[in-house]
Amino acid sequence: MTISGVTKVLALIGDPVSHSLSPVMHNGWIADHGLDAVYVALPLKSDDAESEIRALCRFGFAGANVTVPHKRAAASAADQSEGVVANVLRWEDDGTVSGFNTDGPGFIDSLAEIAPDWKGRVRRVLMLGAGGAAVAIAEALGPHVDTIYFANRTQSRADAAADALRAGRVLRWDDLERGFGAADLIVQATTLGMGANASPPWPMSAAKSTVICADIVYRPLETEFLRAARERRLARIDGLGMLIHQGARAFELWFGIKPDVEKARVRLIEALG
Ligand code: NAP
């Protein structure tokens, strides 16, 4: 790679960012297409991220990803944004910056990859969690399904997530067995299973044999939730699915090129070690 005065710079902005797989993913695609660009991670600790991102918008970046806890600030800092939460920023030719959210659509792409018929098949969704990722996925699924049950340790957060959606309902965190039995798609969108954050015993034996089980945690790649689903030979989506597809959509927004998702999966599995 030769970096010159015209090399395009892209960045990931968030806190923390040092363990992110996005630089590996995007620099891999940049190399695949021989682009004169580089993608770096910029840690931003701030109580006023909107101002800092607004200042950054004045530099000549080509694009940026924004991750927790700054996705709302990114949408506010952009000159125009498709929603109130943005994980992608794009610098336009006229000097303005646009905000996009590829998280929910990226999850849908990963679902369509393993179940192309999901729209006819998924009527009832059980969403484990009601944090930022759960809400983004539910917003993307919402128009295509009958019901999304939010089950969350903190009930008030589940209430708020469900209230915001036509299809939204609440299931008590201690009533998971009923939710597992009714769902066509179960999305594990809590931090449970990540690193040392041990999972409760998921009631996987109650699940239908046709259910699709998706976990968005990717460290480890096979979480307790996915291991339980594998033991029942259920259809499964791991956390790299959403990560890679949200990234592929971002890359296309910046460069107008659809990158190779399979190559990214190989590189990211290697990076996970
Ligand atoms: P967040 O907004 O902080 O939400 C965290 C969620 O986990 C909340 O529902 C929280 O419940 C729940 N939780 C945390 N500890 C728990 C525990 N001990 N028992 C039960 N529930 C617990 O985080 P987020 O941004 O939504 O991210 C959630 C996970 O998804 C993270 O692991 C993140 O790395 C992953 N993620 C993956 C992708 C991808 O592309 N694969 C994208 C985004 C996020 P409370 O409300 O009760 O605290």
XYZ file of N, CA and C in Angstrom, residues 107 110-111 114-115 118 121-129 133-134 137-138 141 145 147-152 171 173 175-190 192 199-217 223-230 232-239 242:
246
model
N -28.548 -6.980 8.898
C -29.071 -8.201 9.529
C -29.997 -8.930 8.555
N -28.201 -10.931 6.068
C -27.640 -12.176 6.607
C -28.741 -13.222 6.778
N -29.956 -12.755 7.077
C -31.106 -13.667 7.186
C -31.461 -14.232 5.805
N -29.239 -17.159 4.469
C -29.470 -18.563 4.854
C -30.928 -18.993 4.653
N -31.850 -18.034 4.529
C -33.270 -18.361 4.341
C -33.870 -17.403 3.312
N -37.439 -16.243 3.766
C -37.776 -15.846 5.143
C -39.060 -15.009 5.217
N -41.889 -17.132 5.672
C -41.669 -18.122 6.729
C -41.669 -17.505 8.133
N -41.226 -16.253 8.231
C -41.077 -15.629 9.561
C -42.268 -14.709 9.836
N -43.162 -15.168 10.717
C -44.305 -14.328 11.115
C -44.097 -13.786 12.543
N -43.561 -14.667 13.413
C -43.369 -14.262 14.811
C -41.883 -14.274 15.167
N -41.429 -13.147 15.711
C -40.009 -12.993 16.063
C -39.894 -12.867 17.579
N -38.927 -13.565 18.166
C -38.573 -13.317 19.566
C -37.254 -12.577 19.571
N -37.277 -11.360 20.108
C -36.063 -10.535 20.195
C -35.563 -10.597 21.628
N -34.414 -11.205 21.849
C -33.803 -11.236 23.176
C -32.951 -9.988 23.298
N -33.372 -9.060 24.148
C -32.670 -7.786 24.280
C -33.502 -6.649 23.731
N -28.838 -2.459 19.171
C -28.811 -3.412 18.053
C -30.167 -4.084 17.886
N -30.807 -4.463 19.012
C -32.122 -5.112 18.945
C -33.129 -4.186 18.263
N -32.497 -3.917 14.437
C -32.927 -5.129 13.719
C -34.458 -5.183 13.667
N -35.095 -4.875 14.800
C -36.563 -4.932 14.851
C -37.191 -3.921 13.889
N -37.033 -5.513 10.492
C -37.926 -6.673 10.345
C -39.394 -6.252 10.384
N -43.192 -8.690 9.242
C -43.624 -9.774 10.133
C -44.892 -9.352 10.878
N -45.529 -10.124 14.350
C -45.282 -9.771 15.751
C -43.806 -9.886 16.098
N -43.306 -8.920 16.857
C -41.953 -9.010 17.421
C -42.092 -8.916 18.933
N -41.774 -10.001 19.637
C -41.803 -10.026 21.103
C -40.439 -9.622 21.619
N -40.388 -8.539 22.395
C -39.135 -8.126 23.032
C -39.090 -8.718 24.438
N -38.050 -9.478 24.735
C -37.819 -9.955 26.107
C -36.500 -9.357 26.553
N -36.543 -8.604 27.642
C -35.328 -7.916 28.089
C -35.245 -7.942 29.610
N -42.576 -9.590 26.090
C -42.626 -10.893 26.760
C -41.767 -10.773 28.010
N -39.101 -11.498 30.815
C -37.790 -12.156 30.752
C -37.841 -13.545 31.403
N -40.350 -15.538 31.116
C -41.347 -16.321 30.367
C -40.771 -16.735 29.008
N -39.448 -16.928 28.981
C -38.774 -17.166 27.703
C -39.232 -18.460 27.021
N -39.570 -19.467 27.814
C -39.913 -20.771 27.217
C -41.100 -20.621 26.257
N -42.069 -19.830 26.657
C -43.246 -19.594 25.797
C -42.821 -18.893 24.512
N -41.925 -17.911 24.645
C -41.441 -17.182 23.471
C -40.656 -18.079 22.526
N -39.809 -18.930 23.076
C -39.036 -19.848 22.234
C -39.979 -20.787 21.463
N -41.072 -21.207 22.117
C -41.994 -22.153 21.488
C -42.791 -21.532 20.354
N -43.029 -20.221 20.405
C -43.908 -19.577 19.426
C -43.155 -18.988 18.227
N -41.836 -18.796 18.380
C -41.106 -17.985 17.392
C -40.720 -18.745 16.116
N -40.749 -18.000 14.986
C -40.188 -18.513 13.719
C -38.743 -18.044 13.565
N -38.405 -16.960 14.280
C -37.040 -16.412 14.261
C -36.733 -15.936 15.673
N -35.608 -16.382 16.223
C -35.165 -15.887 17.531
C -33.854 -15.144 17.315
N -33.805 -13.874 17.764
C -32.586 -13.079 17.606
C -32.001 -12.827 18.988
N -30.795 -13.306 19.218
C -30.111 -13.095 20.497
C -29.314 -11.795 20.341
N -29.866 -10.702 20.860
C -29.254 -9.379 20.657
C -28.849 -8.743 21.980
N -28.612 -9.582 23.016
C -28.026 -9.059 24.255
C -26.519 -9.295 24.189
N -25.157 -11.201 26.280
C -24.958 -12.507 26.924
C -24.247 -13.462 25.972
N -24.265 -17.009 29.661
C -25.693 -17.036 29.322
C -26.469 -17.837 30.354
N -27.769 -17.526 30.463
C -28.632 -18.426 31.226
C -28.854 -19.677 30.367
N -29.418 -20.752 30.936
C -29.748 -21.910 30.088
C -30.931 -21.561 29.175
N -30.682 -21.396 27.896
C -31.760 -21.021 26.973
C -32.716 -22.194 26.789
N -34.046 -21.967 26.784
C -35.002 -23.084 26.667
C -35.152 -23.563 25.214
N -34.037 -23.976 24.621
C -34.033 -24.314 23.193
C -34.901 -25.540 22.884
N -35.108 -26.400 23.897
C -35.909 -27.611 23.639
C -37.366 -27.236 23.314
N -37.791 -26.024 23.700
C -39.169 -25.607 23.420
C -39.330 -25.093 21.976
N -38.208 -24.835 21.291
C -38.284 -24.188 19.963
C -38.827 -25.128 18.899
N -39.492 -24.528 17.883
C -39.985 -25.312 16.747
C -38.793 -25.808 15.920
N -38.947 -26.923 15.227
C -37.826 -27.473 14.447
C -37.512 -26.587 13.234
N -38.466 -25.705 12.863
C -38.274 -24.844 11.687
C -37.736 -23.458 12.049
N -37.494 -23.200 13.331
C -37.095 -21.852 13.750
C -35.691 -21.514 13.224
N -35.465 -20.228 12.983
C -34.120 -19.745 12.629
C -33.563 -19.037 13.863
N -32.346 -19.408 14.259
C -31.723 -18.825 15.459
C -30.556 -17.943 15.038
N -30.637 -16.663 15.372
C -29.556 -15.734 15.007
C -28.955 -15.140 16.275
N -27.636 -15.144 16.361
C -26.953 -14.462 17.465
C -26.113 -13.368 16.833
N -26.123 -12.156 17.420
C -25.309 -11.084 16.820
C -23.982 -10.924 17.542
N -23.776 -11.682 18.624
C -22.454 -11.705 19.275
C -21.516 -12.543 18.399
N -21.679 -19.048 20.110
C -22.082 -18.718 21.484
C -22.828 -19.917 22.079
N -23.127 -19.823 23.368
C -23.942 -20.865 24.020
C -25.295 -21.004 23.321
N -25.847 -19.862 22.923
C -27.152 -19.859 22.233
C -27.060 -20.655 20.919
N -26.012 -20.403 20.145
C -25.871 -21.105 18.857
C -25.488 -22.569 19.055
N -24.726 -22.849 20.119
C -24.377 -24.253 20.379
C -25.657 -25.043 20.703
N -26.529 -24.440 21.532
C -27.791 -25.115 21.869
C -28.637 -25.323 20.607
N -28.616 -24.338 19.704
C -29.381 -24.460 18.449
C -28.766 -25.540 17.550
N -27.429 -25.615 17.527
C -26.768 -26.648 16.697
C -27.103 -28.042 17.212
N -29.728 -29.001 18.472
C -31.088 -29.362 18.008
C -31.184 -29.314 16.479
N -30.065 -29.121 15.808
C -29.982 -29.050 14.330
C -30.916 -27.989 13.745
N -30.967 -26.828 14.414
C -31.800 -25.726 13.939
C -30.988 -24.831 13.000
N -31.676 -24.092 12.124
C -31.000 -23.154 11.218
C -30.370 -22.037 12.047
N -29.138 -21.654 11.684
C -28.396 -20.702 12.541
C -27.701 -19.609 11.718
N -27.612 -18.420 12.339
C -26.859 -17.297 11.760
C -25.931 -16.785 12.849
N -24.629 -16.689 12.568
C -23.718 -16.193 13.608
C -23.541 -14.674 13.488
N -22.830 -14.107 14.441
C -22.707 -12.649 14.531
C -21.912 -12.009 13.407
N -24.321 -10.305 10.360
C -24.754 -8.903 10.408
C -23.567 -7.965 10.226
